[in-house]
């Protein structure tokens, strides 16, 4: 009897620990350790956004690209070193990810108040939420408590991030691999209501396998899923071989309202104005198409679901508790000495004792 109760208690404890490990994050994680954290991040993002509205889409995408590679662990923020090509220098991220300096500003402000407490991964998750709000989306509470990773590998970014030429099946598989549903896929693709794309993402490097000049199986080389008028416009913006000669040219992804967080992405999409094959693909699957149509007719519904799906995306976390580290500089894995001295009670860097359970593993 006693043995059995003991087992039951043990089982309950295991279930409880599994449940908390499954989420591992809490809204207001820094309530007591850094109460101003979320406000300071919001101020840094708002200041940068006042200077350039391109900041908002950049940070939303940066959070997505962080979460799909080793979970949301700030690995996308790490700079390459002589020994390591980091995620940010992988083709899906370079040269398109930008405004890393905004995360640096937010981190500096937070470090000045509460050194060594708030992870870079959480700062990025807060900054993405602030970006949604600044452009007209709904606010939402961000579960936090993510830990920063100590590995950032360019090949892993290439392997995990869905490319713009994926079809519906491939997109669904890519999201399913991260425990995200078809609904999450369609809802989150709505982030393409903001921001810009380089020509290379739809006109191809050297214009092979692209939507404008050499689309497989199309007599005129143009993807038939693209509105002919839009294809004509895109050809003027991205002339043949432009990705080679004008690698920095960009074009808005939502033609209708490029800087507003609204449902016009879906309106454009149903008029064959989706910029990528991955956008147009959402019309090729009945389940996905029904969601697109629902969001065309009900913007309120989409905005509410966006909060649900981006929170879910933000919960793709592999490091919790004392795993990983609280990076002191979001671009650099903590030096081994920072940890060694912090643990011995005489930190050289201004970290409060016990605030950073870093493994101190250096970049490989
Ligand atoms: C469904 C699969 C997705 C694919 C294939 C995809 C692909 C892309 C590509 C190729 C670009 C343009 C990069 C460039 O050339 O500059 C882009 C931009 C962008 N994506 Fe996605 N994306 C996807 C999902 C998402 C998700 C889930 C989010 C966020 C929730 C997102 C947010 C953005 C934003 C905001 C931009 C504009 C970035 C800027 O202006 O700096 N995308 N995406
Ligand atoms: C932090 O405070 C907010 C507001 O009072 C509360 O909703 C949240 O549950 C708190 N979180 C933690 C982890 O204490
Ligand atoms: C404002 O934006 C410009 C162009 O993007 C950039 O060069 C400059 O550093 C920004 N200034 C601030 C204060 O963010
Ligand atoms: C990088 O490689 C060089 C030469 O192999 C080595 O001396 C150095 O310690 C390495 N640095 C890191 C951070 O691993
Ligand atoms: C990066 O990841 C790839 C693919 O998983 C792996 O083959 C490679 O060894 C990794 N590189 C480093 C430096 O760990
Ligand atoms: C999607 O792409 C995969 C891989 O190229 C292919 O096997 C599949 O038939 C395609 N599916 C559709 C619906 O086009
Ligand atoms: C839509 O895509 C999903 C995921 O690939 C697939 O399971 C489903 O059968 C597709 N639905 C239709 C109607 O094609
Ligand atoms: C997806 O969920 C399953 C079961 O809940 C879990 O074992 C797995 O680690 C999750 N995968 C990711 C990438 O979060
Ligand atoms: C594109 O073409 C240029 C010039 O022919 C060549 O140097 C470059 O390697 C090509 N890039 C790719 C990705 O094929
Ligand atoms: C068009 O694409 C095919 C492969 O689909 C490639 O073999 C061919 O070289 C490309 N043509 C041009 C002009 O880029
Ligand atoms: C594109 O932008 C990068 C980074 O700002 C710059 O180094 C490069 O010179 C630019 N290339 C062209 C062709 O303008
Ligand atoms: C739109 O969606 C919201 C939220 O799901 C719902 O409350 C509302 O009734 C819907 N409006 C219409 C016109 O269907
Ligand atoms: C670590 O600390 C030791 C002793 O203070 C010093 O000699 C060494 O250079 C430091 N290493 C690094 C990587 O900072």
XYZ file of C-alpha atoms and ligand atoms in Angstrom:
575
model
C 0.000 0.000 0.000
C 2.680 2.427 1.061
C 4.771 1.351 -1.878
C 1.878 1.962 -4.233
C 1.162 5.450 -2.834
C 4.823 6.217 -3.156
C 4.711 5.204 -6.804
C 1.637 7.317 -7.396
C 3.278 10.329 -5.781
C 6.354 9.706 -7.857
C 4.249 9.454 -11.016
C 2.427 12.682 -10.130
C 5.726 14.435 -9.592
C 7.025 13.191 -12.937
C 3.877 14.348 -14.717
C 4.059 17.744 -13.001
C 7.692 18.189 -13.964
C 6.985 17.129 -17.540
C 4.114 19.605 -17.769
C 6.210 22.486 -16.468
C 9.122 21.454 -18.667
C 6.801 21.336 -21.670
C 6.067 25.032 -21.339
C 8.912 26.150 -19.091
C 7.953 29.769 -19.640
C 5.866 32.224 -17.601
C 4.243 35.535 -18.372
C 6.033 38.041 -16.142
C 9.070 35.807 -15.588
C 11.097 38.924 -14.697
C 8.456 40.463 -12.373
C 10.805 40.370 -9.411
C 14.260 39.994 -10.976
C 13.920 42.753 -13.583
C 10.529 44.449 -13.399
C 11.420 47.104 -15.990
C 12.665 44.612 -18.610
C 9.660 44.624 -20.916
C 9.256 48.413 -20.690
C 12.915 49.005 -21.525
C 12.715 46.721 -24.553
C 9.538 48.455 -25.722
C 11.246 51.853 -25.431
C 14.276 50.722 -27.429
C 12.090 49.237 -30.171
C 9.819 52.301 -30.291
C 12.821 54.639 -30.569
C 14.287 52.642 -33.448
C 10.886 52.335 -35.136
C 10.435 56.116 -34.964
C 13.584 56.379 -37.058
C 12.702 53.562 -39.474
C 9.450 51.651 -39.801
C 11.466 48.784 -41.344
C 12.509 47.895 -37.812
C 9.169 46.235 -37.021
C 9.076 43.609 -39.780
C 12.768 42.951 -39.270
C 12.300 42.042 -35.601
C 9.196 39.922 -36.165
C 11.062 37.859 -38.754
C 14.183 37.693 -36.570
C 12.114 36.084 -33.783
C 10.699 33.527 -36.266
C 14.165 32.704 -37.554
C 15.429 32.365 -33.989
C 12.657 29.979 -32.941
C 12.938 27.630 -35.939
C 16.610 26.890 -35.282
C 17.377 25.200 -31.926
C 14.245 26.785 -30.491
C 13.982 30.431 -29.417
C 17.421 30.703 -27.826
C 18.888 33.876 -29.295
C 21.173 31.783 -31.532
C 20.263 33.972 -34.528
C 21.860 36.951 -32.753
C 25.344 35.429 -32.407
C 28.051 36.820 -34.671
C 30.268 34.578 -36.759
C 33.821 34.114 -35.572
C 37.016 32.994 -37.271
C 36.056 29.444 -36.253
C 32.311 29.445 -36.735
C 29.865 30.595 -39.407
C 26.801 31.577 -37.412
C 23.117 31.353 -38.361
C 22.962 35.033 -39.266
C 25.439 34.438 -42.088
C 23.389 31.666 -43.658
C 21.548 32.416 -46.960
C 18.059 32.629 -45.370
C 19.406 35.341 -43.038
C 22.139 37.144 -44.932
C 21.671 39.809 -46.181
C 17.961 39.894 -45.363
C 17.934 39.918 -41.546
C 18.716 43.378 -40.305
C 18.452 45.757 -37.329
C 20.371 43.493 -34.951
C 21.543 46.791 -33.459
C 18.047 47.365 -32.074
C 18.379 44.207 -29.980
C 21.813 45.444 -28.864
C 20.244 48.749 -27.727
C 17.484 46.964 -25.845
C 20.006 44.604 -24.237
C 22.200 47.537 -23.126
C 19.236 49.268 -21.518
C 18.199 46.084 -19.721
C 21.753 45.225 -18.627
C 22.127 48.699 -17.127
C 19.146 47.986 -14.846
C 19.531 44.258 -14.171
C 22.867 42.878 -15.281
C 23.007 39.234 -16.300
C 19.319 38.517 -15.737
C 17.328 38.825 -18.978
C 18.070 36.488 -21.863
C 18.634 37.760 -25.400
C 16.038 35.249 -26.605
C 13.407 36.848 -24.349
C 14.425 40.349 -25.419
C 13.842 39.306 -29.039
C 10.456 37.756 -28.193
C 9.391 40.980 -26.408
C 10.706 43.086 -29.315
C 8.660 41.071 -31.828
C 5.499 41.659 -29.782
C 6.294 45.388 -29.537
C 6.782 45.450 -33.323
C 3.356 43.898 -33.896
C 1.782 46.542 -31.650
C 3.670 49.465 -33.234
C 2.351 48.535 -36.686
C -1.271 48.099 -35.626
C -1.563 44.516 -34.408
C -3.000 43.301 -31.112
C -0.826 43.201 -28.041
C -0.319 39.887 -26.258
C 1.452 38.675 -23.142
C 4.768 37.025 -23.919
C 5.640 33.972 -21.803
C 9.327 34.357 -20.898
C 12.184 32.596 -19.181
C 14.011 31.427 -22.302
C 17.725 30.705 -21.957
C 20.361 31.696 -24.479
C 22.056 29.005 -26.528
C 25.777 28.616 -27.055
C 25.623 27.126 -30.560
C 24.876 29.009 -33.754
C 25.481 27.015 -36.926
C 24.749 28.397 -40.403
C 23.952 24.943 -41.834
C 21.202 24.479 -39.281
C 19.505 27.718 -40.374
C 19.531 26.495 -43.971
C 18.137 23.111 -42.934
C 15.341 24.381 -40.663
C 14.005 27.572 -42.248
C 11.431 27.062 -45.009
C 12.597 28.638 -48.297
C 10.258 30.817 -50.397
C 9.901 28.156 -53.117
C 8.278 25.552 -50.829
C 4.883 24.162 -51.849
C 1.942 23.576 -49.493
C 3.035 20.077 -48.464
C 6.586 21.159 -47.770
C 5.428 24.175 -45.755
C 3.046 22.059 -43.685
C 5.858 19.569 -43.004
C 8.289 22.322 -42.067
C 5.827 23.753 -39.532
C 4.786 20.321 -38.255
C 8.447 19.628 -37.475
C 8.159 22.528 -35.002
C 4.820 21.351 -33.627
C 2.997 24.088 -35.528
C -0.265 23.391 -37.358
C -1.634 24.305 -40.766
C -3.598 27.044 -39.013
C -0.380 28.389 -37.454
C 1.217 28.325 -40.916
C -1.553 30.333 -42.562
C -1.956 32.718 -39.619
C 1.773 33.431 -39.238
C 2.305 33.832 -42.991
C 0.112 36.906 -42.502
C 3.229 38.583 -41.071
C 4.040 39.160 -44.751
C 1.600 42.063 -44.436
C 4.767 43.943 -43.415
C 8.246 44.329 -44.768
C 10.251 43.786 -47.868
C 11.972 41.100 -49.888
C 15.142 41.034 -51.918
C 14.856 40.079 -55.599
C 16.768 36.861 -54.948
C 13.852 35.466 -52.908
C 11.518 35.312 -55.920
C 13.661 36.088 -58.990
C 16.325 33.551 -58.098
C 20.081 33.744 -57.924
C 21.185 34.132 -61.550
C 17.481 33.841 -62.351
C 17.322 30.094 -62.397
C 14.312 28.408 -60.839
C 12.549 31.713 -60.255
C 9.013 33.119 -60.665
C 9.798 35.802 -63.236
C 12.205 34.594 -65.885
C 12.617 30.836 -65.867
C 9.702 29.290 -63.994
C 9.772 25.562 -64.511
C 7.222 24.432 -67.100
C 5.996 27.923 -67.999
C 6.329 28.913 -71.715
C 6.956 32.596 -70.945
C 9.045 31.831 -67.857
C 6.553 33.506 -65.516
C 4.867 31.599 -62.687
C 1.214 31.396 -63.807
C 0.125 31.743 -60.162
C 1.400 35.334 -60.261
C -0.846 38.115 -61.552
C 0.552 39.100 -65.000
C 0.425 42.793 -64.114
C 2.303 42.136 -60.880
C 4.875 40.019 -62.736
C 5.375 42.930 -65.153
C 5.925 45.326 -62.238
C 8.310 42.920 -60.497
C 10.357 42.539 -63.687
C 10.897 46.296 -63.738
C 12.010 46.275 -60.095
C 14.121 43.132 -60.457
C 15.504 42.966 -64.014
C 17.023 39.716 -65.215
C 20.156 38.887 -63.202
C 19.339 41.745 -60.832
C 20.110 39.619 -57.809
C 23.636 39.434 -59.126
C 24.086 43.088 -60.093
C 21.708 44.824 -57.657
C 21.759 42.498 -54.668
C 20.337 45.122 -52.329
C 17.146 45.990 -54.230
C 14.013 45.226 -52.237
C 10.261 45.407 -52.816
C 7.309 45.464 -50.426
C 5.589 42.152 -49.812
C 2.105 43.598 -49.197
C 1.449 45.894 -52.160
C -1.728 47.315 -50.615
C -0.614 48.503 -47.148
C 3.080 47.619 -46.766
C 3.641 49.092 -43.317
C 0.368 48.233 -41.562
C -0.332 45.082 -39.605
C -3.665 44.317 -41.255
C -5.289 41.540 -43.312
C -4.384 43.072 -46.681
C -1.742 40.368 -47.214
C -4.599 37.887 -47.545
C -6.570 40.248 -49.791
C -3.554 40.570 -52.085
C -2.945 36.836 -51.954
C -6.429 36.026 -53.233
C -5.760 38.462 -56.104
C -2.578 36.597 -57.104
C -0.368 39.221 -55.513
C 1.425 36.850 -53.158
C 5.124 37.536 -53.683
C 6.566 34.084 -52.976
C 5.598 30.635 -54.182
C 5.173 29.865 -50.468
C 2.514 32.595 -50.277
C 0.695 31.425 -53.407
C 0.930 27.846 -52.103
C -1.568 28.709 -49.368
C -4.244 28.844 -52.073
C -3.450 25.364 -53.385
C -4.650 23.382 -50.356
C -8.346 23.489 -49.477
C -7.748 23.699 -45.727
C -5.285 26.527 -46.114
C -7.430 28.348 -48.682
C -10.434 28.257 -46.342
C -8.340 29.956 -43.653
C -7.074 32.579 -46.123
C -10.659 33.324 -47.148
C -11.738 33.554 -43.516
C -9.010 36.126 -42.828
C -9.931 38.152 -45.932
C -13.447 38.484 -44.584
C -12.583 38.846 -40.901
C -9.482 40.822 -39.957
C -10.429 40.723 -36.265
C -10.347 36.945 -36.297
C -6.885 36.885 -37.908
C -5.418 39.438 -35.500
C -6.642 37.437 -32.518
C -5.306 34.163 -33.923
C -1.971 35.785 -34.718
C -1.408 36.313 -30.993
C -2.179 32.647 -30.281
C 0.122 31.355 -33.020
C 3.075 33.641 -32.349
C 2.931 32.760 -28.633
C 2.977 29.088 -29.674
C 5.926 29.732 -31.983
C 7.677 31.497 -29.100
C 7.213 28.386 -26.979
C 9.479 26.328 -29.238
C 12.131 26.204 -26.573
C 14.861 23.660 -26.032
C 16.675 25.417 -23.172
C 14.990 26.200 -19.868
C 15.829 26.461 -16.175
C 19.586 26.552 -15.833
C 20.415 25.261 -19.314
C 22.324 27.493 -21.699
C 23.227 30.930 -20.368
C 22.117 34.524 -20.002
C 24.299 36.060 -22.663
C 25.874 39.365 -21.630
C 26.381 40.557 -25.209
C 23.736 39.120 -27.525
C 26.297 38.749 -30.316
C 28.918 36.825 -28.334
C 28.795 33.589 -26.350
C 29.836 34.374 -22.776
C 33.567 34.036 -22.270
C 34.502 31.039 -20.136
C 36.024 33.339 -17.530
C 32.803 35.285 -16.960
C 31.228 32.101 -15.609
C 34.244 30.816 -13.763
C 34.640 34.046 -11.823
C 30.896 34.500 -11.273
C 30.753 31.030 -9.721
C 33.755 31.702 -7.545
C 31.941 34.773 -6.224
C 34.161 37.494 -7.665
C 32.803 38.321 -11.087
C 34.983 40.390 -13.370
C 31.924 41.234 -15.407
C 29.113 43.037 -13.610
C 26.865 40.029 -13.101
C 25.066 39.444 -9.818
C 26.196 36.198 -8.210
C 24.127 33.222 -9.278
C 22.306 35.109 -12.006
C 23.989 33.304 -14.832
C 24.310 29.541 -14.775
C 26.251 29.598 -17.979
C 27.976 26.494 -19.166
C 30.572 28.821 -20.570
C 30.970 26.702 -23.666
C 32.868 28.674 -26.250
C 31.991 28.970 -29.898
C 33.086 25.943 -31.816
C 5.762 30.079 -44.177
C 7.030 30.103 -44.499
C 7.778 31.377 -44.744
C 8.600 31.619 -45.786
C 8.952 30.669 -46.898
C 9.079 32.962 -45.638
C 9.983 33.570 -46.491
C 10.363 34.890 -46.422
C 11.269 35.520 -47.330
C 11.998 34.851 -48.462
C 11.338 36.827 -46.987
C 12.127 37.925 -47.692
C 13.579 37.912 -47.332
C 14.334 38.855 -48.238
O 14.598 38.475 -49.366
O 14.615 39.994 -47.830
C 10.479 37.021 -45.860
C 10.289 38.213 -45.226
C 9.563 38.357 -44.062
N 8.964 37.346 -43.350
Fe 8.687 35.453 -43.959
N 8.538 33.512 -44.527
C 7.740 32.578 -43.928
C 7.067 32.707 -42.741
C 7.142 33.821 -41.928
C 6.708 33.870 -40.562
C 6.154 32.679 -39.782
C 6.927 35.133 -40.123
C 6.677 35.737 -38.778
C 5.709 35.391 -37.968
C 7.487 35.876 -41.232
C 7.778 37.209 -41.222
C 8.397 37.887 -42.246
C 8.583 39.331 -42.249
C 8.034 40.309 -41.225
C 9.335 39.622 -43.384
C 9.854 40.993 -43.818
C 11.241 41.181 -43.233
C 11.811 42.568 -43.424
O 11.184 43.436 -44.023
O 12.927 42.784 -42.920
N 7.624 35.044 -42.305
N 9.913 35.833 -45.521
C 3.857 38.888 -13.049
O 2.896 39.892 -12.775
C 1.754 39.842 -13.620
C 0.890 41.036 -13.310
O 0.661 41.112 -11.950
C 1.057 38.511 -13.432
O -0.027 38.429 -14.326
C 2.009 37.380 -13.709
O 1.397 36.139 -13.442
C 3.254 37.514 -12.859
N 4.181 36.469 -13.268
C 5.007 35.862 -12.430
C 5.847 34.765 -13.001
O 5.116 36.172 -11.260
C 18.189 55.753 -38.220
O 18.104 55.014 -39.431
C 19.218 55.174 -40.273
C 18.930 54.452 -41.577
O 18.339 53.213 -41.348
C 20.455 54.637 -39.559
O 21.584 54.782 -40.363
C 20.650 55.359 -38.230
O 21.697 54.766 -37.518
C 19.384 55.275 -37.408
N 19.524 56.088 -36.217
C 19.114 55.662 -35.029
C 19.288 56.607 -33.900
O 18.585 54.586 -34.861
C 39.671 29.333 -33.076
O 40.665 28.571 -33.738
C 41.967 28.988 -33.426
C 42.959 28.200 -34.292
O 42.543 26.850 -34.399
C 42.234 28.771 -31.929
O 43.523 29.196 -31.594
C 41.211 29.561 -31.127
O 41.345 29.279 -29.760
C 39.805 29.231 -31.564
N 38.908 30.149 -30.909
C 37.774 29.763 -30.348
C 36.940 30.831 -29.754
O 37.407 28.588 -30.335
C 26.764 22.453 -38.206
O 25.672 21.630 -38.497
C 25.936 20.730 -39.552
C 24.649 20.058 -39.934
O 23.969 19.616 -38.801
C 27.023 19.767 -39.086
O 27.324 18.852 -40.114
C 28.262 20.553 -38.740
O 29.246 19.717 -38.199
C 27.948 21.641 -37.739
N 29.105 22.501 -37.620
C 29.679 22.768 -36.449
C 30.832 23.713 -36.479
O 29.277 22.287 -35.398
C 5.747 19.494 -53.230
O 7.132 19.300 -53.402
C 7.533 17.975 -53.151
C 9.055 17.938 -53.183
O 9.531 18.543 -54.343
C 6.901 17.062 -54.179
O 7.282 15.728 -53.941
C 5.383 17.189 -54.083
O 4.763 16.447 -55.106
C 4.950 18.623 -54.173
N 3.560 18.691 -53.803
C 2.697 19.409 -54.473
C 1.295 19.397 -53.966
O 3.027 20.062 -55.440
C -3.554 20.105 -47.091
O -2.249 19.883 -46.622
C -2.169 18.984 -45.545
C -0.729 18.930 -45.100
O 0.140 18.591 -46.145
C -2.686 17.621 -45.974
O -2.677 16.748 -44.872
C -4.092 17.763 -46.483
O -4.528 16.541 -46.996
C -4.170 18.822 -47.559
N -5.574 19.041 -47.875
C -6.030 19.077 -49.092
C -7.498 19.249 -49.247
O -5.292 18.987 -50.056
C 6.680 18.674 -30.080
O 5.832 18.071 -29.112
C 6.275 16.802 -28.708
C 5.244 16.197 -27.814
O 4.519 17.162 -27.146
C 7.635 16.971 -27.993
O 8.124 15.723 -27.607
C 8.622 17.629 -28.953
O 9.829 17.913 -28.292
C 8.061 18.907 -29.491
N 8.955 19.393 -30.546
C 9.354 20.638 -30.621
C 10.257 20.969 -31.757
O 9.022 21.493 -29.826
C 25.912 33.535 -60.672
O 26.606 33.889 -61.831
C 27.902 34.415 -61.602
C 28.483 34.855 -62.937
O 28.279 33.885 -63.906
C 28.747 33.358 -60.913
O 30.014 33.873 -60.616
C 28.067 32.933 -59.637
O 28.786 31.876 -59.018
C 26.656 32.468 -59.902
N 25.997 32.189 -58.636
C 25.271 31.097 -58.451
C 24.684 30.936 -57.089
O 25.078 30.270 -59.313
C 16.347 27.699 -66.578
O 16.205 26.673 -65.610
C 16.748 25.442 -66.001
C 16.478 24.447 -64.890
O 15.157 24.465 -64.549
C 18.244 25.581 -66.264
O 18.755 24.349 -66.719
C 18.477 26.673 -67.293
O 19.868 26.893 -67.416
C 17.810 27.962 -66.865
N 17.945 28.945 -67.913
C 18.431 30.167 -67.693
C 18.488 31.080 -68.862
O 18.800 30.538 -66.588
C 24.815 46.018 -50.736
O 24.813 46.285 -49.352
C 25.990 45.871 -48.680
C 25.794 46.042 -47.207
O 25.310 47.304 -46.912
C 27.157 46.699 -49.218
O 28.345 46.294 -48.602
C 27.256 46.483 -50.717
O 28.258 47.323 -51.244
C 25.942 46.764 -51.413
N 26.062 46.335 -52.795
C 25.706 47.102 -53.822
C 25.933 46.529 -55.172
O 25.182 48.199 -53.666
C -14.940 37.843 -36.760
O -14.171 37.101 -35.828
C -14.443 37.481 -34.486
C -13.404 36.795 -33.621
O -13.308 35.436 -33.942
C -15.849 37.121 -34.150
O -16.131 37.470 -32.809
C -16.787 37.876 -35.081
O -18.101 37.473 -34.862
C -16.426 37.628 -36.538
N -17.169 38.559 -37.376
C -17.901 38.183 -38.392
C -18.561 39.249 -39.167
O -18.012 36.993 -38.691
C 40.876 33.733 -18.259
O 41.451 34.135 -17.044
C 42.856 33.825 -16.956
C 43.329 34.191 -15.553
O 42.777 35.406 -15.150
C 43.609 34.580 -18.044
O 44.994 34.276 -17.985
C 43.063 34.175 -19.386
O 43.663 34.912 -20.412
C 41.540 34.385 -19.452
N 41.038 33.825 -20.688
C 40.175 34.460 -21.465
C 39.709 33.728 -22.683
O 39.764 35.580 -21.209
